[in-house]
CSV table of C-alpha atoms in Angstrom, one decimal:
chain,number,residue,atom,x,y,z
G,1,MET,CA,-65.4,-49.0,48.4
G,2,THR,CA,-67.4,-47.8,45.0
G,3,SER,CA,-65.3,-48.1,42.2
G,4,ALA,CA,-66.3,-48.0,38.4
G,5,THR,CA,-65.7,-50.4,35.7
G,6,VAL,CA,-64.0,-50.5,32.5
G,7,PRO,CA,-64.8,-53.8,30.3
G,8,PHE,CA,-61.3,-56.1,29.0
G,9,ALA,CA,-60.6,-59.5,27.6
G,10,VAL,CA,-58.1,-60.3,30.1
G,11,GLU,CA,-55.7,-63.5,29.2
G,12,THR,CA,-54.3,-66.4,32.0
G,13,PRO,CA,-51.9,-68.8,31.6
G,14,ASN,CA,-53.0,-71.6,29.3
G,15,GLN,CA,-56.5,-70.4,29.0
G,16,ASN,CA,-58.1,-68.2,26.4
G,17,PRO,CA,-59.2,-64.7,26.7
G,18,VAL,CA,-62.5,-64.3,29.1
G,19,PRO,CA,-64.3,-60.9,29.6
G,20,VAL,CA,-63.1,-59.3,32.9
G,21,GLU,CA,-64.2,-55.3,34.3
G,22,ARG,CA,-61.3,-53.9,36.4
G,23,ALA,CA,-61.1,-51.5,38.4
G,24,LEU,CA,-59.5,-47.7,37.0
G,25,PRO,CA,-56.1,-47.3,38.4
G,26,ALA,CA,-57.3,-44.0,40.5
G,27,GLN,CA,-59.5,-46.4,42.2
G,28,ILE,CA,-57.3,-49.4,43.4
G,29,GLU,CA,-55.8,-49.1,46.7
G,30,PRO,CA,-53.6,-49.8,47.1
G,31,LYS,CA,-51.8,-48.7,44.0
G,32,GLY,CA,-50.2,-52.1,42.2
G,33,ALA,CA,-51.9,-54.1,44.5
G,34,THR,CA,-53.1,-56.1,41.8
G,35,SER,CA,-51.1,-58.7,39.8
G,36,PRO,CA,-50.4,-58.3,36.5
G,37,VAL,CA,-52.7,-59.2,33.6
G,38,THR,CA,-53.2,-58.3,29.7
G,39,LEU,CA,-56.0,-56.6,28.4
G,40,THR,CA,-57.0,-55.6,24.8
G,41,VAL,CA,-57.5,-53.1,22.3
G,42,THR,CA,-60.9,-54.5,21.4
G,43,SER,CA,-61.8,-50.9,19.3
G,44,THR,CA,-59.9,-48.2,16.8
G,45,ALA,CA,-62.0,-45.6,18.2
G,46,ASP,CA,-59.4,-42.7,19.7
G,47,ALA,CA,-62.0,-43.3,23.6
G,48,GLY,CA,-64.2,-44.9,25.0
G,49,PRO,CA,-64.5,-48.8,26.0
G,50,GLY,CA,-61.4,-51.1,24.5
G,51,ALA,CA,-59.9,-48.2,23.0
G,52,LEU,CA,-55.9,-47.8,23.4
G,53,ARG,CA,-56.8,-44.4,25.2
G,54,GLU,CA,-59.0,-46.4,27.9
G,55,THR,CA,-56.7,-49.7,28.2
G,56,LEU,CA,-53.6,-47.3,29.0
G,57,THR,CA,-55.5,-45.5,31.3
G,58,ALA,CA,-56.7,-48.6,33.2
G,59,ALA,CA,-52.9,-50.7,33.0
G,60,THR,CA,-51.0,-51.0,36.2
G,61,THR,CA,-47.2,-51.7,36.6
G,62,GLY,CA,-46.0,-55.0,34.9
G,63,ASP,CA,-49.5,-55.3,32.5
G,64,ALA,CA,-49.2,-56.6,28.8
G,65,ILE,CA,-51.4,-54.5,26.8
G,66,LEU,CA,-52.3,-56.3,23.1
G,67,PHE,CA,-54.5,-55.9,20.4
G,68,ASP,CA,-58.1,-57.9,19.4
G,69,LEU,CA,-56.8,-59.9,15.7
G,70,PRO,CA,-60.4,-59.8,13.9
G,71,VAL,CA,-60.4,-55.8,15.2
G,72,PHE,CA,-56.5,-55.7,14.3
G,73,PRO,CA,-55.4,-58.5,11.6
G,74,PRO,CA,-51.7,-58.7,10.3
G,75,THR,CA,-52.1,-58.9,6.9
G,76,ARG,CA,-54.4,-55.8,7.0
G,77,PRO,CA,-53.1,-53.2,9.3
G,78,THR,CA,-55.9,-51.2,10.8
G,79,THR,CA,-55.9,-47.2,12.0
G,80,ILE,CA,-56.4,-45.9,15.3
G,81,THR,CA,-56.2,-42.6,14.7
G,82,LEU,CA,-56.3,-39.8,17.9
G,83,ASP,CA,-57.8,-36.5,18.5
G,84,THR,CA,-56.1,-35.8,21.4
G,85,PRO,CA,-52.6,-37.5,22.9
G,86,LEU,CA,-52.7,-40.6,25.0
G,87,PRO,CA,-51.8,-40.6,28.3
G,88,GLU,CA,-48.1,-40.8,29.2
G,89,ILE,CA,-46.9,-43.7,30.0
G,90,THR,CA,-46.2,-43.7,34.3
G,91,GLN,CA,-46.8,-47.1,35.2
G,92,GLY,CA,-43.5,-49.3,34.7
G,93,ASP,CA,-42.8,-52.4,33.4
G,94,LEU,CA,-45.8,-51.5,31.0
G,95,THR,CA,-45.4,-53.4,27.1
G,96,ILE,CA,-47.6,-52.5,24.5
G,97,ASP,CA,-47.3,-55.9,21.5
G,98,GLY,CA,-48.3,-55.3,18.6
G,99,SER,CA,-46.4,-58.0,16.9
G,100,ASP,CA,-49.5,-60.5,16.2
G,101,ALA,CA,-51.3,-57.0,14.6
G,102,GLY,CA,-51.4,-55.0,11.7
G,103,VAL,CA,-51.4,-51.7,14.2
G,104,VAL,CA,-51.5,-48.1,12.8
G,105,LEU,CA,-51.5,-45.3,15.4
G,106,ASP,CA,-51.7,-41.9,13.4
G,107,GLY,CA,-51.6,-38.5,15.0
G,108,GLY,CA,-52.0,-37.1,11.8
G,109,ASN,CA,-55.0,-34.9,13.5
G,110,LEU,CA,-53.0,-33.5,16.3
G,111,THR,CA,-52.4,-30.1,16.4
G,112,HIS,CA,-49.3,-30.6,19.4
G,113,GLY,CA,-48.0,-34.4,21.4
G,114,ASN,CA,-46.4,-37.7,20.8
G,115,GLY,CA,-47.2,-41.0,20.1
G,116,PHE,CA,-45.7,-42.0,23.2
G,117,THR,CA,-44.9,-40.4,26.0
G,118,ILE,CA,-42.3,-43.0,28.2
G,119,ARG,CA,-41.8,-41.2,32.0
G,120,SER,CA,-41.1,-44.8,33.5
G,121,GLY,CA,-38.6,-47.7,33.1
G,122,GLY,CA,-39.1,-51.0,32.0
G,123,ASN,CA,-41.6,-50.5,29.2
G,124,ALA,CA,-41.5,-51.8,25.9
G,125,ILE,CA,-43.2,-51.0,22.4
G,126,LYS,CA,-43.2,-53.2,19.7
G,127,GLY,CA,-45.1,-54.3,16.4
G,128,LEU,CA,-46.5,-51.0,15.9
G,129,GLN,CA,-46.3,-48.5,13.0
G,130,ILE,CA,-46.6,-44.7,15.1
G,131,LEU,CA,-46.8,-42.0,12.6
G,132,ARG,CA,-47.6,-38.0,11.6
G,133,PHE,CA,-47.3,-36.9,15.1
G,134,PRO,CA,-46.4,-33.0,15.3
G,135,ASN,CA,-43.9,-33.7,17.6
G,136,ASN,CA,-42.3,-37.2,18.2
G,137,GLY,CA,-43.8,-40.4,17.5
G,138,ILE,CA,-42.1,-42.1,21.2
G,139,GLU,CA,-40.6,-39.8,23.5
G,140,ILE,CA,-38.8,-41.3,26.2
G,141,ALA,CA,-38.8,-38.9,28.9
G,142,SER,CA,-34.4,-38.3,31.0
G,143,GLY,CA,-34.2,-41.0,33.7
G,144,ALA,CA,-37.1,-43.2,32.3
G,145,LYS,CA,-34.4,-46.0,31.8
G,146,SER,CA,-34.4,-49.9,30.1
G,147,ASN,CA,-37.2,-49.0,27.9
G,148,LEU,CA,-37.4,-51.6,24.6
G,149,ILE,CA,-38.9,-50.0,21.8
G,150,GLY,CA,-39.2,-52.7,18.6
G,151,GLY,CA,-37.1,-55.8,18.7
G,152,ASP,CA,-36.8,-59.3,16.1
G,153,HIS,CA,-38.4,-58.2,13.1
G,154,SER,CA,-38.6,-62.5,12.7
G,155,LEU,CA,-40.8,-62.8,15.9
G,156,GLY,CA,-44.4,-62.1,15.0
G,157,ASP,CA,-47.3,-62.1,12.4
G,158,GLY,CA,-47.4,-58.4,11.9
G,159,PRO,CA,-46.3,-56.0,9.4
G,160,ARG,CA,-42.6,-55.8,11.1
G,161,GLY,CA,-43.0,-58.3,13.8
G,162,GLU,CA,-41.9,-56.5,17.1
G,163,GLY,CA,-40.1,-53.7,15.0
G,164,ASN,CA,-41.7,-50.7,15.0
G,165,ILE,CA,-42.4,-48.0,12.1
G,166,ILE,CA,-41.9,-44.7,13.0
G,167,THR,CA,-42.1,-42.3,10.0
G,168,LEU,CA,-43.9,-39.0,9.3
G,169,ASN,CA,-43.9,-37.0,12.6
G,170,GLY,CA,-42.8,-33.7,13.6
G,171,ASN,CA,-39.1,-34.8,15.4
G,172,ASP,CA,-38.0,-37.8,15.6
């Protein structure tokens, strides 16, 4: 099988992050055959290698998405400005965790769309600043149960720990 790969830094228990390449989800057979991993966003770009968009596309059920601290320092939040809506979260049991970093997700350039649209259950989004989206900062579709949005403000090194700052969005 020929497959395209995308670069990510992956953390494994008791080890430092190591660079790996992972097949895109559409090219993994069968779906869900890989073990959950930690993917790290290493770019502030809207798209391309290491961007949040590419990381969301490559993530599978049970994965965790973290943010590279040199790129997203907790004491100086860094902005990811989106030009198009992010892909919907359909994997389930996906964690997007910026609680130790400084991450601002800005949708001010969009004419439509949400910050995140969740269509599966068991996901967690914590430690992010989500602002200026034309629709919702986070939309949870009906039937998408047991999702965690935010967490304990005292856990993590980011501006609000596990808590999210969701403001200046068109709806909720």
